[in-house]
Amino acid sequence: MPNWYYDKKDLRNTPSARDGIDYETERRYRKEGARFIMEAGATMSLGHNTVATGVVYFHRFYMFHSFRTFPRFVTASCCLFLAGKVEETPKKCKDIIKTARMLLADEKFQSFGDDPKEEVMTLERILLQTIKFDLQVEHPYSFLVKYAKCLKGDAAKLQKMVQMAWNFVNDSLSTTVSIQWEPEIIAVALIYLASKLSKFTVVDWVGKKPEHLKWWDMFVQDVTMEILEEICHQVLDLYQPAQSESAPSKSPPQLPPSKASPPMKRANISPITSKNSPNIAVKNSLPPLPPTEVEANPIPKHITTENPHYPYPPYPMHPVPPLMPQSHGPPPPYGTMPPAMPPQPPQTWQHYQHPNANKYYPPGPPPGRNAYYPPQ
């Protein structure tokens, strides 16, 4: 399975960063796309797991593609469309587009082009190839409930703390913590944050042992306070006012698909050139990356319209056997046919009676037939 967790160095060397988008702008684009997925999911009454899965798809997608190449709101709609099918809460593509039209301004909705449904459906193929068909995603919600049931204390304060931690998990989707740490660690960090803000100190829990210094030691191991504080700070940064209020809120210059190339062409599709090389098409406008920036196990960034594993035809074609000459009908143009067989006299068939026929089936109607059936 692919590794979906990245370091800070990877988050600052994304395709968007190499495409001229600074780090703060990319964070804002991720936040806007995630918030759009959450708003659209709430409008369509989708569950929290479906919304969270769509947001995780969104963050993973832009680790391999640039915001200049794929509009974030089209990608967000596609991620929500796919997440609905994965989480068994499917919604029609036209309903998602209708919701997007209702939530987005005209300027932002222009990126959907003249045929929004075709744009989203085509982008779904690129999304599936980008995430390598790894569709199942775990979220901190289930771990949050599991850990909270083991904590002891005042019921009212505990309920308040758990509700606050749940809200923090919802807000954490707007950050990149879901592609930096496992959901178990995120749940622990946000419970820790909620307990600090709600002034609820966990002193006892179910299954406490002498070797457990903290309550989370029985659930996760080797988790330092630096990791927990890093997750908490990323979530708390969402509630800070933006430093640059004058930053433009619109996307990079993008043309709708009707005036630009379709998404399959924007992905710069190219077939696999060798058996060991990934399916990546190098753009001529970008300089080649140094060897140190290449991932150890890169995920193919583009899909291909050809299947290199099953080239056409999938099986060897056998020659068609020649047709045998017919003995009836007009002669073919390539030669004369042999004379047809002369008509044969009709054959007379002889009936041979079985020697024991009368012993088992005597002649005449069966006994008692006239008592039930009238004579025929």
Coordinates of C-alpha atoms in Angstrom, one line a residue:
M1 CA 0.0 0.0 0.0
P2 CA 1.3 3.5 -0.7
N3 CA 2.5 5.8 2.1
W4 CA 0.1 8.7 2.5
Y5 CA 2.0 10.6 5.2
Y6 CA 4.4 13.4 4.4
D7 CA 6.9 15.5 6.2
K8 CA 7.1 19.3 6.2
K9 CA 9.7 19.2 3.5
D10 CA 7.3 17.3 1.2
L11 CA 4.5 19.8 1.9
R12 CA 6.7 22.7 0.8
N13 CA 7.8 20.9 -2.4
T14 CA 4.4 20.1 -3.9
P15 CA 3.6 20.5 -7.6
S16 CA 1.9 23.7 -6.8
A17 CA 5.0 25.1 -5.2
R18 CA 7.1 24.1 -8.2
D19 CA 4.4 25.8 -10.3
G20 CA 5.0 29.2 -8.7
I21 CA 2.3 29.1 -5.9
D22 CA 3.7 30.1 -2.6
Y23 CA 3.2 28.0 0.6
E24 CA 0.6 30.3 2.2
T25 CA -1.5 30.6 -0.9
E26 CA -1.5 26.8 -1.3
R27 CA -2.6 26.4 2.3
R28 CA -5.5 28.9 1.6
Y29 CA -6.5 26.9 -1.5
R30 CA -6.5 23.7 0.5
K31 CA -8.6 25.3 3.2
E32 CA -11.1 26.7 0.7
G33 CA -11.5 23.4 -1.1
A34 CA -11.9 21.5 2.2
R35 CA -14.5 24.0 3.5
F36 CA -16.4 23.7 0.2
I37 CA -16.6 20.0 0.6
M38 CA -17.8 20.4 4.2
E39 CA -20.5 22.9 3.2
A40 CA -21.6 20.9 0.2
G41 CA -21.8 17.7 2.4
A42 CA -23.8 19.5 5.0
T43 CA -26.2 20.9 2.4
M44 CA -26.7 17.4 0.9
S45 CA -27.1 15.8 4.4
L46 CA -24.0 13.6 4.0
G47 CA -22.4 12.0 7.0
H48 CA -19.1 13.1 8.6
N49 CA -17.3 10.0 7.3
T50 CA -18.2 10.8 3.7
V51 CA -17.2 14.5 4.1
A52 CA -13.9 13.5 5.8
T53 CA -13.1 10.9 3.1
G54 CA -13.7 13.5 0.4
V55 CA -11.3 16.0 2.1
V56 CA -8.6 13.4 2.4
Y57 CA -8.9 12.6 -1.3
F58 CA -8.6 16.3 -2.0
H59 CA -5.4 16.7 0.0
R60 CA -3.8 13.6 -1.4
F61 CA -4.7 14.7 -5.0
Y62 CA -2.8 17.9 -4.7
M63 CA 0.3 16.2 -3.5
F64 CA 0.7 15.1 -7.1
H65 CA -1.0 17.8 -9.1
S66 CA -0.9 21.6 -9.2
F67 CA -3.7 24.0 -8.4
R68 CA -2.8 25.8 -11.6
T69 CA -3.7 22.7 -13.6
F70 CA -6.8 21.5 -11.8
P71 CA -9.4 24.0 -10.3
R72 CA -9.8 23.3 -6.7
F73 CA -13.6 23.5 -6.7
V74 CA -14.0 21.1 -9.6
T75 CA -11.6 18.7 -7.8
A76 CA -13.5 19.1 -4.5
S77 CA -16.8 18.2 -6.2
C78 CA -15.2 15.2 -7.8
C79 CA -13.7 14.1 -4.4
L80 CA -17.1 14.4 -2.7
F81 CA -18.7 12.5 -5.6
L82 CA -16.3 9.6 -5.2
A83 CA -16.4 9.6 -1.4
G84 CA -20.2 9.3 -1.5
K85 CA -19.8 6.0 -3.5
V86 CA -17.1 4.7 -1.3
E87 CA -18.9 5.4 2.0
E88 CA -22.2 4.0 0.5
T89 CA -23.9 7.4 0.6
P90 CA -23.9 8.1 -3.1
K91 CA -25.2 11.3 -4.6
K92 CA -25.8 12.0 -8.3
C93 CA -23.2 14.1 -10.1
K94 CA -25.9 16.6 -11.2
D95 CA -27.0 17.1 -7.6
I96 CA -23.4 17.8 -6.5
I97 CA -23.0 20.3 -9.4
K98 CA -26.3 21.9 -8.5
T99 CA -25.1 22.3 -4.9
A100 CA -21.8 23.8 -6.1
R101 CA -23.7 26.2 -8.3
M102 CA -25.7 27.3 -5.2
L103 CA -22.7 27.7 -2.9
L104 CA -20.1 29.2 -5.3
A105 CA -20.1 32.6 -6.9
D106 CA -20.3 33.0 -10.7
E107 CA -16.6 33.8 -11.0
K108 CA -15.6 30.6 -9.1
F109 CA -18.2 28.4 -10.9
Q110 CA -16.7 29.3 -14.3
S111 CA -14.0 26.8 -13.8
F112 CA -16.6 24.0 -14.3
G113 CA -16.9 25.0 -18.0
D114 CA -19.8 24.6 -20.3
D115 CA -20.3 20.9 -19.3
P116 CA -19.7 20.6 -15.6
K117 CA -20.9 17.0 -15.4
E118 CA -18.4 15.9 -18.1
E119 CA -15.7 17.8 -16.3
V120 CA -16.3 16.1 -13.0
M121 CA -16.8 12.6 -14.5
T122 CA -13.6 12.9 -16.5
L123 CA -11.6 14.1 -13.5
E124 CA -12.8 11.1 -11.5
R125 CA -10.6 8.9 -13.6
I126 CA -7.5 11.0 -12.9
L127 CA -8.4 11.1 -9.2
L128 CA -8.7 7.3 -9.0
Q129 CA -5.3 6.9 -10.7
T130 CA -3.7 9.5 -8.5
I131 CA -4.7 7.9 -5.3
K132 CA -3.9 4.5 -6.7
F133 CA -7.4 3.2 -6.1
D134 CA -6.7 3.2 -2.3
L135 CA -10.2 4.2 -1.4
Q136 CA -10.6 3.1 2.2
V137 CA -9.7 5.9 4.7
E138 CA -9.7 5.8 8.5
H139 CA -10.7 9.0 10.4
P140 CA -10.1 10.2 14.0
Y141 CA -13.8 10.1 14.8
S142 CA -14.0 6.4 15.7
F143 CA -10.8 6.6 17.7
L144 CA -12.0 9.7 19.5
V145 CA -15.1 7.9 20.7
K146 CA -13.2 4.8 21.6
Y147 CA -10.6 6.7 23.7
A148 CA -13.3 8.9 25.4
K149 CA -15.2 5.9 26.7
C150 CA -12.1 4.8 28.6
L151 CA -11.7 8.1 30.4
K152 CA -13.1 8.7 33.9
G153 CA -14.3 11.8 35.5
D154 CA -17.3 14.2 35.8
A155 CA -19.8 13.1 33.2
A156 CA -20.8 16.7 32.3
K157 CA -17.2 17.9 31.9
L158 CA -16.2 14.8 30.0
Q159 CA -19.1 15.3 27.6
K160 CA -18.2 18.9 27.0
M161 CA -14.6 18.0 26.4
V162 CA -15.5 15.2 23.9
Q163 CA -17.8 17.6 22.0
M164 CA -15.0 20.2 21.8
A165 CA -12.6 17.5 20.6
W166 CA -15.1 16.4 17.9
N167 CA -15.3 20.0 16.7
F168 CA -11.6 20.2 16.5
V169 CA -11.5 17.0 14.4
N170 CA -14.0 18.7 12.0
D171 CA -11.9 21.8 11.7
S172 CA -8.7 19.8 11.3
L173 CA -9.9 18.7 7.9
S174 CA -9.0 22.2 6.6
T175 CA -5.4 21.6 7.5
T176 CA -2.9 19.0 6.2
V177 CA -2.7 16.9 9.5
S178 CA -4.6 14.1 7.8
I179 CA -1.7 13.6 5.4
Q180 CA 0.9 14.0 8.1
W181 CA -0.1 11.8 10.9
E182 CA -2.2 8.7 11.6
P183 CA -5.8 9.2 12.7
E184 CA -5.0 7.6 16.1
I185 CA -2.4 10.3 16.8
I186 CA -4.7 13.1 15.6
A187 CA -7.5 11.8 18.0
V188 CA -5.1 11.8 20.9
A189 CA -3.8 15.3 20.1
L190 CA -7.2 16.8 19.8
I191 CA -8.5 15.2 23.0
Y192 CA -5.4 16.6 24.7
L193 CA -6.1 20.1 23.2
A194 CA -9.8 19.9 24.3
S195 CA -8.9 18.8 27.8
K196 CA -6.5 21.8 28.1
L197 CA -9.1 24.3 26.9
S198 CA -12.0 22.9 28.9
K199 CA -9.8 22.5 32.0
F200 CA -10.6 18.8 32.3
T201 CA -7.6 16.9 33.7
V202 CA -7.6 13.2 33.0
V203 CA -6.3 11.5 36.1
D204 CA -7.9 8.1 35.8
W205 CA -9.0 5.8 33.0
V206 CA -10.0 2.2 32.3
G207 CA -7.1 -0.1 32.0
K208 CA -4.6 2.1 33.7
K209 CA -1.3 0.4 34.5
P210 CA 1.8 1.5 36.4
E211 CA 3.9 1.8 33.3
H212 CA 1.3 4.2 31.7
L213 CA 2.6 7.8 32.3
K214 CA -0.2 9.4 30.2
W215 CA -3.6 8.1 29.3
W216 CA -2.7 7.8 25.7
D217 CA 0.2 5.4 26.4
M218 CA -2.3 2.5 26.4
F219 CA -3.5 3.4 22.9
V220 CA -0.5 4.7 21.0
Q221 CA 3.2 4.4 21.6
D222 CA 6.2 6.6 20.9
V223 CA 4.2 9.8 20.6
T224 CA 6.1 12.8 21.9
M225 CA 4.7 16.0 23.2
E226 CA 6.2 17.8 20.2
I227 CA 4.0 15.8 17.8
L228 CA 0.9 16.5 19.9
E229 CA 1.7 20.2 20.1
E230 CA 2.4 20.5 16.4
I231 CA -1.1 19.1 15.6
C232 CA -2.7 21.4 18.2
H233 CA -0.9 24.4 16.7
Q234 CA -2.0 23.6 13.2
V235 CA -5.6 23.5 14.4
L236 CA -5.4 26.6 16.5
D237 CA -3.9 28.5 13.6
L238 CA -7.3 28.2 11.9
Y239 CA -8.9 30.5 14.4
Q240 CA -6.3 33.2 14.0
P241 CA -7.1 36.1 11.7
A242 CA -5.5 36.0 8.3
Q243 CA -2.3 38.0 8.1
S244 CA -2.9 39.3 4.6
E245 CA -6.5 40.3 4.2
S246 CA -5.7 41.9 0.8
A247 CA -4.8 38.5 -0.7
P248 CA -6.9 37.7 -3.8
S249 CA -9.5 35.1 -3.1
K250 CA -9.7 33.8 -6.7
S251 CA -7.8 30.9 -8.2
P252 CA -4.8 31.1 -10.4
P253 CA -5.7 32.0 -14.0
Q254 CA -7.7 29.1 -15.4
L255 CA -9.8 28.6 -18.4
P256 CA -13.0 26.6 -18.5
P257 CA -12.7 23.3 -20.4
S258 CA -14.7 24.7 -23.3
K259 CA -11.9 27.2 -24.0
A260 CA -8.9 25.1 -22.8
S261 CA -7.9 21.6 -23.1
P262 CA -9.9 18.9 -21.3
P263 CA -8.7 17.6 -18.0
M264 CA -7.4 14.4 -19.5
K265 CA -5.2 16.5 -21.8
R266 CA -4.3 18.9 -19.0
A267 CA -3.0 15.9 -17.0
N268 CA -0.4 15.5 -19.9
I269 CA -1.3 11.8 -20.4
S270 CA 1.4 9.7 -22.0
P271 CA 1.8 5.9 -22.2
I272 CA 4.4 4.0 -20.1
T273 CA 7.7 4.1 -21.9
S274 CA 9.4 1.3 -20.1
K275 CA 8.5 -1.5 -17.7
N276 CA 10.1 0.1 -14.6
S277 CA 9.4 3.8 -15.2
P278 CA 6.3 5.3 -13.7
N279 CA 3.5 6.7 -15.9
I280 CA 4.7 10.3 -15.7
A281 CA 4.8 12.7 -18.6
V282 CA 7.4 15.4 -18.2
K283 CA 6.3 18.9 -19.2
N284 CA 8.8 20.8 -21.4
S285 CA 8.1 24.1 -19.6
L286 CA 9.3 22.8 -16.2
P287 CA 13.0 22.0 -15.5
P288 CA 13.8 18.5 -14.5
L289 CA 13.9 17.9 -10.7
P290 CA 17.2 17.0 -9.0
P291 CA 17.6 13.4 -8.0
T292 CA 17.2 14.3 -4.3
E293 CA 13.6 15.5 -4.8
V294 CA 12.4 12.3 -6.5
E295 CA 10.3 10.1 -4.2
A296 CA 11.4 6.6 -3.4
N297 CA 8.1 5.0 -4.5
P298 CA 6.3 7.7 -6.5
I299 CA 2.7 7.2 -7.3
P300 CA 1.9 7.6 -11.0
K301 CA 0.7 11.2 -11.4
H302 CA -1.2 10.8 -14.7
I303 CA -3.4 8.2 -16.1
T304 CA -3.1 6.7 -19.6
T305 CA -5.7 6.0 -22.2
E306 CA -3.8 2.9 -23.2
N307 CA -3.5 -0.3 -21.1
P308 CA 0.2 -1.4 -21.4
H309 CA -0.6 -4.6 -19.5
Y310 CA -3.3 -5.8 -21.9
P311 CA -2.4 -4.5 -25.3
Y312 CA -5.0 -4.8 -28.0
P313 CA -5.8 -7.5 -29.0
P314 CA -5.8 -9.2 -25.6
Y315 CA -5.3 -12.7 -27.2
P316 CA -3.7 -13.9 -30.5
M317 CA -5.9 -13.7 -33.5
H318 CA -6.3 -17.1 -35.2
P319 CA -6.7 -17.3 -39.0
V320 CA -10.2 -17.9 -40.3
P321 CA -10.5 -21.3 -41.9
P322 CA -11.3 -21.3 -45.6
L323 CA -14.9 -21.8 -46.6
M324 CA -15.8 -25.2 -48.1
P325 CA -17.5 -25.2 -51.5
Q326 CA -21.3 -25.4 -51.4
S327 CA -23.2 -28.2 -53.3
H328 CA -26.2 -26.0 -54.0
G329 CA -27.0 -22.6 -55.3
P330 CA -25.4 -20.8 -58.3
P331 CA -21.8 -21.6 -59.0
P332 CA -19.3 -19.1 -57.4
P333 CA -17.4 -16.8 -59.7
Y334 CA -14.0 -18.4 -59.1
G335 CA -14.7 -21.7 -60.8
T336 CA -17.2 -24.5 -61.5
M337 CA -18.6 -26.8 -58.9
P338 CA -18.7 -30.6 -59.0
P339 CA -22.1 -32.0 -60.1
A340 CA -24.6 -32.5 -57.4
M341 CA -25.7 -36.0 -56.2
P342 CA -28.6 -37.5 -58.2
P343 CA -31.9 -37.6 -56.4
Q344 CA -32.3 -40.7 -54.3
P345 CA -35.6 -42.8 -54.2
P346 CA -37.6 -42.5 -51.0
Q347 CA -36.7 -45.2 -48.4
T348 CA -39.4 -47.4 -47.0
W349 CA -39.2 -47.9 -43.2
Q350 CA -40.1 -51.3 -41.7
H351 CA -41.6 -51.6 -38.3
Y352 CA -40.2 -54.3 -36.1
Q353 CA -42.5 -55.2 -33.2
H354 CA -40.9 -56.1 -29.9
P355 CA -41.5 -59.8 -29.1
N356 CA -42.6 -59.0 -25.5
A357 CA -44.8 -56.0 -26.4
N358 CA -48.1 -57.9 -25.7
K359 CA -46.9 -59.2 -22.4
Y360 CA -46.5 -55.8 -20.8
Y361 CA -49.0 -53.7 -22.8
P362 CA -52.0 -55.8 -23.9
P363 CA -54.0 -54.5 -26.9
G364 CA -57.0 -52.4 -26.3
P365 CA -57.7 -49.7 -23.7
P366 CA -56.5 -50.2 -20.1
P367 CA -58.9 -51.9 -17.7
G368 CA -61.5 -49.6 -16.2
R369 CA -61.0 -46.9 -18.8
N370 CA -64.6 -46.7 -19.8
A371 CA -65.6 -46.2 -16.2
Y372 CA -63.7 -42.9 -16.1
Y373 CA -63.4 -41.8 -19.6
P374 CA -66.0 -41.9 -22.3
P375 CA -65.2 -44.1 -25.3
Q376 CA -63.2 -42.3 -28.0

